[in-house]
Tab-separated table of C-alpha atoms in Angstrom:
chain	number	residue	atom	x	y	z
A	1	UNK	CA	13.227	28.794	20.168
A	2	UNK	CA	15.563	31.603	19.255
A	3	UNK	CA	17.953	30.409	16.559
A	4	UNK	CA	19.766	33.758	16.208
A	5	UNK	CA	21.697	32.356	13.305
A	6	UNK	CA	22.111	33.706	9.817
A	7	UNK	CA	19.801	32.055	7.356
A	8	UNK	CA	19.823	31.999	3.596
A	9	UNK	CA	17.356	35.126	3.803
A	10	UNK	CA	20.195	36.978	5.530
A	11	UNK	CA	22.933	36.546	2.839
A	12	UNK	CA	23.386	38.166	-0.576
A	13	UNK	CA	24.161	35.179	-2.952
A	14	UNK	CA	24.071	37.286	-6.259
A	15	UNK	CA	27.248	36.324	-8.267
A	16	UNK	CA	28.697	34.523	-5.362
A	17	UNK	CA	29.952	31.009	-5.164
A	18	UNK	CA	27.732	29.247	-2.473
A	19	UNK	CA	28.701	25.833	-1.046
A	20	UNK	CA	25.543	24.100	0.265
A	21	UNK	CA	25.979	21.074	2.553
A	22	UNK	CA	22.814	18.986	1.928
A	23	UNK	CA	21.840	15.593	3.275
A	24	UNK	CA	21.526	13.362	0.210
A	25	UNK	CA	22.306	10.240	2.152
A	26	UNK	CA	19.331	8.503	0.318
A	27	UNK	CA	18.629	4.759	-0.010
A	28	UNK	CA	19.822	3.189	-3.239
A	29	UNK	CA	18.893	-0.078	-4.758
A	30	UNK	CA	20.772	-1.072	-7.818
A	31	UNK	CA	21.656	2.518	-8.383
A	32	UNK	CA	17.992	3.690	-8.196
A	33	UNK	CA	16.966	6.073	-5.342
A	34	UNK	CA	14.099	4.288	-3.439
A	35	UNK	CA	13.189	7.241	-1.067
A	36	UNK	CA	13.740	10.879	-2.224
A	37	UNK	CA	12.459	12.604	0.894
A	38	UNK	CA	15.853	14.085	1.641
A	39	UNK	CA	16.200	15.471	-1.873
A	40	UNK	CA	12.801	17.019	-1.761
A	41	UNK	CA	13.546	18.583	1.699
A	42	UNK	CA	16.625	20.269	0.169
A	43	UNK	CA	14.865	21.936	-2.762
A	44	UNK	CA	13.475	25.238	-1.218
A	45	UNK	CA	17.064	26.308	-0.153
A	46	UNK	CA	18.464	25.316	-3.556
A	47	UNK	CA	15.719	27.222	-5.378
A	48	UNK	CA	16.210	30.355	-3.329
A	49	UNK	CA	19.839	30.510	-3.991
A	50	UNK	CA	19.311	29.998	-7.730
A	51	UNK	CA	16.705	32.717	-7.879
A	52	UNK	CA	18.980	34.993	-6.031
A	53	UNK	CA	21.764	34.517	-8.743
A	54	UNK	CA	24.019	32.386	-6.741
A	55	UNK	CA	26.393	29.870	-8.200
A	56	UNK	CA	25.312	26.810	-6.265
A	57	UNK	CA	27.730	24.141	-5.307
A	58	UNK	CA	26.252	21.141	-3.662
A	59	UNK	CA	27.927	18.608	-1.449
A	60	UNK	CA	26.847	15.632	0.627
A	61	UNK	CA	27.845	12.254	1.994
A	62	UNK	CA	26.149	9.077	1.031
A	63	UNK	CA	26.555	5.638	2.924
A	64	UNK	CA	29.357	4.684	5.255
A	65	UNK	CA	32.062	4.168	2.632
A	66	UNK	CA	33.888	1.650	4.659
A	67	UNK	CA	35.925	0.035	1.817
A	68	UNK	CA	36.980	3.166	-0.071
A	69	UNK	CA	35.257	4.997	-3.023
A	70	UNK	CA	32.997	2.826	-5.146
A	71	UNK	CA	30.362	3.594	-7.775
A	72	UNK	CA	27.613	2.030	-5.541
A	73	UNK	CA	27.914	5.039	-3.258
A	74	UNK	CA	28.419	7.685	-5.878
A	75	UNK	CA	26.090	10.768	-5.864
A	76	UNK	CA	25.415	10.485	-9.571
A	77	UNK	CA	21.906	9.295	-9.230
A	78	UNK	CA	21.273	12.102	-7.001
A	79	UNK	CA	22.412	14.623	-9.555
A	80	UNK	CA	20.087	13.046	-12.160
A	81	UNK	CA	17.038	13.233	-9.775
A	82	UNK	CA	17.812	16.826	-8.830
A	83	UNK	CA	18.102	17.812	-12.377
A	84	UNK	CA	14.543	16.517	-12.910
A	85	UNK	CA	13.255	18.203	-9.760
A	86	UNK	CA	14.748	21.616	-10.602
A	87	UNK	CA	14.042	21.479	-14.274
A	88	UNK	CA	17.586	22.293	-15.056
A	89	UNK	CA	20.974	20.501	-15.387
A	90	UNK	CA	22.775	19.828	-12.155
A	91	UNK	CA	26.298	19.088	-13.361
A	92	UNK	CA	27.844	16.205	-11.474
A	93	UNK	CA	31.589	16.167	-10.649
A	94	UNK	CA	32.477	12.544	-10.433
A	95	UNK	CA	36.049	13.011	-9.221
A	96	UNK	CA	36.776	10.804	-6.177
A	97	UNK	CA	39.017	13.398	-4.777
A	98	UNK	CA	35.841	15.671	-4.484
A	99	UNK	CA	37.710	19.055	-4.596
A	100	UNK	CA	40.223	18.304	-7.332
A	101	UNK	CA	40.931	19.852	-10.634
A	102	UNK	CA	37.669	18.877	-12.200
A	103	UNK	CA	35.737	20.565	-9.373
A	104	UNK	CA	37.892	23.700	-9.535
A	105	UNK	CA	37.478	23.914	-13.171
A	106	UNK	CA	33.675	23.317	-13.164
A	107	UNK	CA	33.242	26.091	-10.431
A	108	UNK	CA	35.429	28.568	-12.337
A	109	UNK	CA	33.132	28.156	-15.436
A	110	UNK	CA	29.845	28.604	-13.491
A	111	UNK	CA	27.370	31.245	-14.390
A	112	UNK	CA	24.764	32.779	-12.079
A	113	UNK	CA	22.096	30.286	-11.314
A	114	UNK	CA	24.147	27.293	-12.267
A	115	UNK	CA	24.175	24.091	-9.967
A	116	UNK	CA	26.895	21.513	-9.584
A	117	UNK	CA	26.996	18.613	-7.273
A	118	UNK	CA	30.401	17.303	-5.889
A	119	UNK	CA	31.100	13.679	-5.451
A	120	UNK	CA	30.423	11.949	-2.154
A	121	UNK	CA	32.430	13.770	0.488
A	122	UNK	CA	33.225	10.535	2.247
A	123	UNK	CA	35.150	9.476	-0.775
A	124	UNK	CA	37.865	11.734	0.171
A	125	UNK	CA	38.612	9.774	3.441
A	126	UNK	CA	39.258	12.847	5.593
A	127	UNK	CA	35.572	13.810	5.959
A	128	UNK	CA	35.057	12.234	9.293
A	129	UNK	CA	38.645	12.376	10.723
A	130	UNK	CA	40.077	14.974	12.968
A	131	UNK	CA	42.805	15.712	10.498
A	132	UNK	CA	40.448	16.941	7.904
A	133	UNK	CA	41.798	20.423	7.825
A	134	UNK	CA	43.063	20.223	4.391
A	135	UNK	CA	39.873	19.066	3.007
A	136	UNK	CA	37.914	21.745	4.930
A	137	UNK	CA	40.122	24.347	3.318
A	138	UNK	CA	39.790	22.903	-0.191
A	139	UNK	CA	36.009	23.028	0.142
A	140	UNK	CA	36.121	26.570	1.411
A	141	UNK	CA	38.459	27.574	-1.603
A	142	UNK	CA	35.669	26.660	-3.933
A	143	UNK	CA	33.246	29.102	-2.348
A	144	UNK	CA	32.456	32.615	-1.095
A	145	UNK	CA	29.533	31.662	1.193
A	146	UNK	CA	28.547	28.513	3.008
A	147	UNK	CA	25.078	27.291	3.772
A	148	UNK	CA	24.447	24.096	5.992
A	149	UNK	CA	21.122	22.585	5.208
A	150	UNK	CA	21.993	19.006	6.354
A	151	UNK	CA	20.186	18.482	9.658
A	152	UNK	CA	20.892	14.848	9.513
A	153	UNK	CA	24.597	15.457	9.703
A	154	UNK	CA	24.498	18.469	11.793
A	155	UNK	CA	25.541	16.534	15.009
A	156	UNK	CA	28.880	15.613	13.405
A	157	UNK	CA	31.866	17.992	13.520
A	158	UNK	CA	32.927	16.774	10.010
A	159	UNK	CA	34.939	18.643	7.341
A	160	UNK	CA	31.943	19.602	5.196
A	161	UNK	CA	29.674	20.345	8.206
A	162	UNK	CA	31.861	22.331	10.656
A	163	UNK	CA	35.463	22.441	9.498
A	164	UNK	CA	34.698	24.343	6.329
A	165	UNK	CA	33.116	27.307	8.144
A	166	UNK	CA	36.282	28.323	9.820
A	167	UNK	CA	38.065	28.826	6.456
A	168	UNK	CA	35.077	30.587	4.920
A	169	UNK	CA	34.972	33.021	7.934
A	170	UNK	CA	38.730	33.580	7.736
A	171	UNK	CA	38.400	34.814	4.207
A	172	UNK	CA	35.557	37.262	5.004
A	173	UNK	CA	32.768	34.871	3.864
A	174	UNK	CA	29.533	34.170	5.650
A	175	UNK	CA	28.101	30.879	7.091
A	176	UNK	CA	24.311	30.452	7.268
A	177	UNK	CA	21.652	27.676	7.637
A	178	UNK	CA	19.122	26.735	5.135
A	179	UNK	CA	15.360	26.434	5.246
A	180	UNK	CA	15.399	22.781	6.228
A	181	UNK	CA	17.710	23.411	9.132
A	182	UNK	CA	15.522	26.430	10.125
A	183	UNK	CA	12.398	24.160	10.098
A	184	UNK	CA	13.936	21.277	11.942
A	185	UNK	CA	15.176	23.579	14.878
A	186	UNK	CA	11.908	25.355	14.936
A	187	UNK	CA	9.704	22.372	15.388
A	188	UNK	CA	12.122	20.373	17.644
A	189	UNK	CA	13.168	23.526	19.558
A	190	UNK	CA	9.583	24.611	20.353
A	191	UNK	CA	8.491	21.203	21.223
A	192	UNK	CA	11.198	20.919	23.891
A	193	UNK	CA	11.638	24.377	25.095
A	194	UNK	CA	8.199	25.974	24.669
A	195	UNK	CA	5.615	23.205	24.038
A	196	UNK	CA	1.896	23.684	24.023
A	197	UNK	CA	0.731	21.428	26.896
A	198	UNK	CA	-0.054	18.618	27.536
A	199	UNK	CA	3.299	17.511	26.058
A	200	UNK	CA	3.648	13.864	25.381
A	201	UNK	CA	6.898	12.152	24.420
A	202	UNK	CA	6.987	8.638	22.941
A	203	UNK	CA	10.381	6.829	22.967
A	204	UNK	CA	10.796	3.371	21.318
A	205	UNK	CA	13.607	1.542	19.657
A	206	UNK	CA	15.892	-1.366	20.770
A	207	UNK	CA	18.212	0.011	23.273
A	208	UNK	CA	18.037	1.990	26.442
A	209	UNK	CA	21.820	3.030	26.090
A	210	UNK	CA	20.953	5.029	22.922
A	211	UNK	CA	18.468	7.189	24.723
A	212	UNK	CA	19.862	7.444	28.118
A	213	UNK	CA	20.068	11.294	28.151
A	214	UNK	CA	16.932	11.714	26.092
A	215	UNK	CA	14.884	10.074	28.631
A	216	UNK	CA	16.263	12.003	31.523
A	217	UNK	CA	15.988	15.395	29.624
A	218	UNK	CA	12.448	14.678	28.264
A	219	UNK	CA	11.170	13.729	31.767
A	220	UNK	CA	12.035	17.283	32.858
A	221	UNK	CA	10.222	18.838	29.807
A	222	UNK	CA	7.168	16.632	29.123
A	223	UNK	CA	4.044	15.824	30.968
A	224	UNK	CA	3.803	12.181	29.931
A	225	UNK	CA	6.620	10.022	28.717
A	226	UNK	CA	5.617	6.712	26.913
A	227	UNK	CA	8.145	3.873	26.617
A	228	UNK	CA	7.824	1.236	24.063
A	229	UNK	CA	9.970	-0.925	21.779
A	230	UNK	CA	12.846	-3.175	22.921
A	231	UNK	CA	13.967	-0.727	25.502
A	232	UNK	CA	10.760	-1.234	27.506
A	233	UNK	CA	11.886	-4.614	28.629
A	234	UNK	CA	14.802	-3.330	30.661
A	235	UNK	CA	12.335	-0.935	32.415
A	236	UNK	CA	9.966	-3.858	33.079
A	237	UNK	CA	12.778	-5.965	34.443
A	238	UNK	CA	13.916	-2.996	36.698
A	239	UNK	CA	10.345	-3.168	38.125
A	240	UNK	CA	10.943	-6.800	38.970
A	241	UNK	CA	8.871	-8.241	35.933
A	242	UNK	CA	9.869	-11.547	34.265
A	243	UNK	CA	10.779	-10.599	30.733
A	244	UNK	CA	11.947	-14.057	29.393
A	245	UNK	CA	14.324	-13.869	26.599
A	246	UNK	CA	13.321	-10.379	25.616
A	247	UNK	CA	16.059	-7.804	24.639
A	248	UNK	CA	17.379	-6.192	27.888
A	249	UNK	CA	20.479	-4.360	29.060
A	250	UNK	CA	21.367	-5.516	32.593
A	251	UNK	CA	23.861	-2.731	33.043
A	252	UNK	CA	20.941	-0.109	32.743
A	253	UNK	CA	18.653	-1.599	35.348
A	254	UNK	CA	19.660	0.836	37.958
A	255	UNK	CA	19.335	3.790	35.551
A	256	UNK	CA	15.834	2.661	34.751
A	257	UNK	CA	14.882	2.608	38.409
A	258	UNK	CA	16.320	6.047	38.772
A	259	UNK	CA	14.264	7.257	35.819
A	260	UNK	CA	11.131	5.649	37.357
A	261	UNK	CA	11.717	7.381	40.702
A	262	UNK	CA	12.583	10.698	38.894
A	263	UNK	CA	9.210	10.533	37.059
A	264	UNK	CA	7.509	10.044	40.450
A	265	UNK	CA	9.316	12.849	42.113
A	266	UNK	CA	8.619	15.369	39.225
A	267	UNK	CA	4.844	14.289	39.175
A	268	UNK	CA	5.247	13.152	35.482
A	269	UNK	CA	3.372	10.047	34.081
A	270	UNK	CA	5.797	7.271	32.793
A	271	UNK	CA	3.873	4.716	30.894
A	272	UNK	CA	5.165	1.218	30.224
A	273	UNK	CA	3.593	-1.610	28.403
A	274	UNK	CA	0.761	-3.448	30.341
A	275	UNK	CA	0.628	-6.260	27.689
A	276	UNK	CA	3.031	-7.635	25.198
A	277	UNK	CA	3.103	-9.582	21.857
A	278	UNK	CA	5.580	-12.420	22.324
A	279	UNK	CA	7.139	-15.188	20.171
A	280	UNK	CA	9.594	-18.013	20.683
A	281	UNK	CA	12.317	-16.150	18.772
A	282	UNK	CA	13.148	-13.198	16.735
A	283	UNK	CA	11.806	-13.518	13.060
A	284	UNK	CA	14.467	-14.613	10.502
A	285	UNK	CA	14.201	-13.255	7.972
A	286	UNK	CA	12.826	-10.046	9.666
A	287	UNK	CA	9.569	-10.194	7.740
A	288	UNK	CA	8.933	-14.025	8.007
A	289	UNK	CA	5.626	-15.385	9.317
A	290	UNK	CA	5.746	-15.957	12.956
A	291	UNK	CA	3.552	-17.465	15.671
A	292	UNK	CA	2.612	-15.019	18.391
A	293	UNK	CA	0.500	-14.602	21.613
A	294	UNK	CA	-0.271	-11.770	23.746
A	295	UNK	CA	0.429	-11.887	27.494
A	296	UNK	CA	0.452	-9.362	30.396
A	297	UNK	CA	3.841	-7.577	30.513
A	298	UNK	CA	4.512	-8.989	33.902
A	299	UNK	CA	3.934	-12.580	32.832
A	300	UNK	CA	6.267	-13.255	29.892
A	301	UNK	CA	7.247	-16.886	29.897
A	302	UNK	CA	10.967	-17.584	30.510
A	303	UNK	CA	11.406	-19.066	27.081
A	304	UNK	CA	9.565	-16.358	25.082
A	305	UNK	CA	10.536	-12.836	23.895
A	306	UNK	CA	8.569	-9.650	23.682
A	307	UNK	CA	8.461	-8.203	20.124
A	308	UNK	CA	5.726	-5.659	20.131
A	309	UNK	CA	3.369	-3.917	22.636
A	310	UNK	CA	0.012	-5.568	23.011
A	311	UNK	CA	-3.452	-4.156	22.129
A	312	UNK	CA	-4.255	-2.914	25.612
A	313	UNK	CA	-1.040	-1.033	25.643
A	314	UNK	CA	-1.671	0.382	22.297
A	315	UNK	CA	-5.091	1.547	23.662
A	316	UNK	CA	-3.424	3.088	26.707
A	317	UNK	CA	-0.913	4.913	24.585
A	318	UNK	CA	-3.539	6.151	22.073
A	319	UNK	CA	-5.624	7.514	24.961
A	320	UNK	CA	-2.549	9.443	26.312
A	321	UNK	CA	-2.102	11.085	22.754
A	322	UNK	CA	-5.665	12.054	22.355
A	323	UNK	CA	-5.508	14.767	25.037
A	324	UNK	CA	-1.966	16.056	24.011
A	325	UNK	CA	-1.293	19.248	22.312
A	326	UNK	CA	2.395	18.395	21.401
A	327	UNK	CA	3.734	15.024	20.736
A	328	UNK	CA	7.300	13.995	20.039
A	329	UNK	CA	7.884	10.413	18.930
A	330	UNK	CA	11.275	8.693	18.366
A	331	UNK	CA	11.519	4.895	17.895
A	332	UNK	CA	8.983	2.312	16.942
A	333	UNK	CA	6.880	0.158	19.386
A	334	UNK	CA	8.213	-3.240	18.096
A	335	UNK	CA	9.572	-5.089	15.101
A	336	UNK	CA	7.714	-2.869	12.780
A	337	UNK	CA	9.384	-4.364	9.534
A	338	UNK	CA	7.322	-7.505	10.157
A	339	UNK	CA	3.706	-7.099	9.474
A	340	UNK	CA	2.547	-9.300	12.253
A	341	UNK	CA	4.620	-7.317	14.789
A	342	UNK	CA	3.861	-3.828	13.316
A	343	UNK	CA	0.400	-3.459	15.086
A	344	UNK	CA	1.702	-1.531	18.136
A	345	UNK	CA	3.636	0.896	15.803
A	346	UNK	CA	0.623	1.262	13.531
A	347	UNK	CA	-1.724	2.007	16.467
A	348	UNK	CA	0.605	4.742	17.833
A	349	UNK	CA	1.104	6.273	14.312
A	350	UNK	CA	-2.872	6.188	13.805
A	351	UNK	CA	-3.327	7.919	17.109
A	352	UNK	CA	-0.903	10.527	16.065
A	353	UNK	CA	-2.518	10.961	12.702
A	354	UNK	CA	-5.984	11.533	14.218
A	355	UNK	CA	-5.071	14.067	16.879
A	356	UNK	CA	-5.016	17.829	16.501
A	357	UNK	CA	-1.817	18.042	18.420
A	358	UNK	CA	1.510	19.311	16.779
A	359	UNK	CA	3.181	15.817	15.930
A	360	UNK	CA	6.822	15.672	15.478
A	361	UNK	CA	8.496	12.392	14.199
A	362	UNK	CA	12.151	12.269	15.352
A	363	UNK	CA	13.633	10.732	12.177
A	364	UNK	CA	15.376	7.384	11.888
A	365	UNK	CA	13.267	4.178	12.251
A	366	UNK	CA	10.175	6.056	13.533
A	367	UNK	CA	10.210	8.266	10.308
A	368	UNK	CA	10.595	5.136	8.223
A	369	UNK	CA	7.697	3.493	10.090
A	370	UNK	CA	5.310	6.427	9.705
A	371	UNK	CA	6.196	6.780	6.018
A	372	UNK	CA	6.056	3.143	5.099
A	373	UNK	CA	2.724	2.639	7.002
A	374	UNK	CA	1.141	5.656	4.972
A	375	UNK	CA	0.829	8.151	7.925
A	376	UNK	CA	3.574	10.574	6.718
A	377	UNK	CA	1.404	13.289	5.383
A	378	UNK	CA	-0.711	13.392	8.646
A	379	UNK	CA	2.160	14.439	10.825
A	380	UNK	CA	3.139	18.125	11.482
A	381	UNK	CA	6.870	17.392	11.008
A	382	UNK	CA	9.057	14.520	10.159
A	383	UNK	CA	12.713	15.039	10.941
A	384	UNK	CA	15.389	14.193	8.383
A	385	UNK	CA	17.866	13.326	11.023
A	386	UNK	CA	17.557	10.445	13.478
A	387	UNK	CA	20.824	10.892	15.332
A	388	UNK	CA	20.712	14.602	15.005
A	389	UNK	CA	17.063	14.759	16.441
A	390	UNK	CA	18.112	12.579	19.234
A	391	UNK	CA	20.969	14.731	20.276
A	392	UNK	CA	18.853	17.754	20.029
A	393	UNK	CA	16.221	16.112	22.330
A	394	UNK	CA	19.050	15.436	24.739
A	395	UNK	CA	19.760	19.184	24.846
A	396	UNK	CA	23.053	18.942	23.020
A	397	UNK	CA	24.570	21.636	20.932
A	398	UNK	CA	24.875	20.511	17.278
A	399	UNK	CA	28.133	21.451	15.633
A	400	UNK	CA	26.501	22.236	12.303
A	401	UNK	CA	24.143	24.731	13.895
A	402	UNK	CA	26.777	26.281	16.197
A	403	UNK	CA	29.310	26.829	13.311
A	404	UNK	CA	26.783	29.163	11.593
A	405	UNK	CA	27.311	32.921	12.021
A	406	UNK	CA	25.233	34.621	14.684
A	407	UNK	CA	22.917	37.328	13.685
A	408	UNK	CA	23.614	40.554	15.441
A	409	UNK	CA	19.966	41.234	16.354
A	410	UNK	CA	19.414	38.856	19.226
A	411	UNK	CA	15.532	39.452	19.298
A	412	UNK	CA	15.044	37.649	15.955
A	413	UNK	CA	13.921	34.028	15.808
A	414	UNK	CA	13.480	31.419	13.255
């Protein structure tokens, strides 16, 4: 897929202040980072800018920050881990104002190759709002160039993702994308727009509503669409099956019927579960031991709920993956956090790990599942952005990508 956007290879960072929007929204437990995937993913771009003699200013959000700034969502642990990974100090600016006097002073004192990390952008409060112009301008005031390498946030038109680019451009600076953004768009873009066929798409997760446009868009692009997870029960009910107390969305039954008809008209295979792992109720806590049985998907008892695909379905889905050349997977097949209800997700992950196809995991829960189950290193690409990859698969334009400067040479690709 032609990106035709300026990348870090197209800008001259030497002696320049470069603001890099990263995705350091990492999980923390008692102040300790429990998964550093996103930090590792940001390293190639940061190292390139250091090597080029840039003055590298990193920024990111972390968490939801619903109740105002707090040390539990500070980026201080990220700065410490980055320092270890880069083998040099990453100076952390702890100021909750993000772009205040401390940041301005630190940036003014930077030498070529220095790295600083600003405080959590959401501590400012204006990051996600439409009146974040002042924050956008203050971020731009710190820099000469801007690089967006936060694919996981690229679907948000936030101050540090999109707003800042207008002010960088207004003062004659350049806006580019980093290596991670390039990689994400290259894999996802080629999978959707120019896949090696057969192209199999697997969609799971809880809600049909979350994936309405993705289902419709992928049906037009793929050869086989596999549906699993909680959303499968709305499709099954739309076909007239009894689904008991399974999670369903009655408002989307007509939509599911439309998609089943659309697949038939387009000559695409739409695979739904043929058997289901059921239980009396949802496990509480989520990893609690639970009594299960497997029944045909059209014979779920009225007082039971489906919580995972069954073994025959796992076999059916694995068979579809075997002959594929490109596979995109977004969303687990069941309640994968529970060992008893993870079998379907494990079977699908295993089938992807064993195929020679290009395998792309679309972030979010599916990425967490693949990594936690030990199949991460067997996949061609695991996206760092759940929501962003979904919107990309829908065919939407991502603000963080659109805001980067265009290359003039329209024949170049990433």
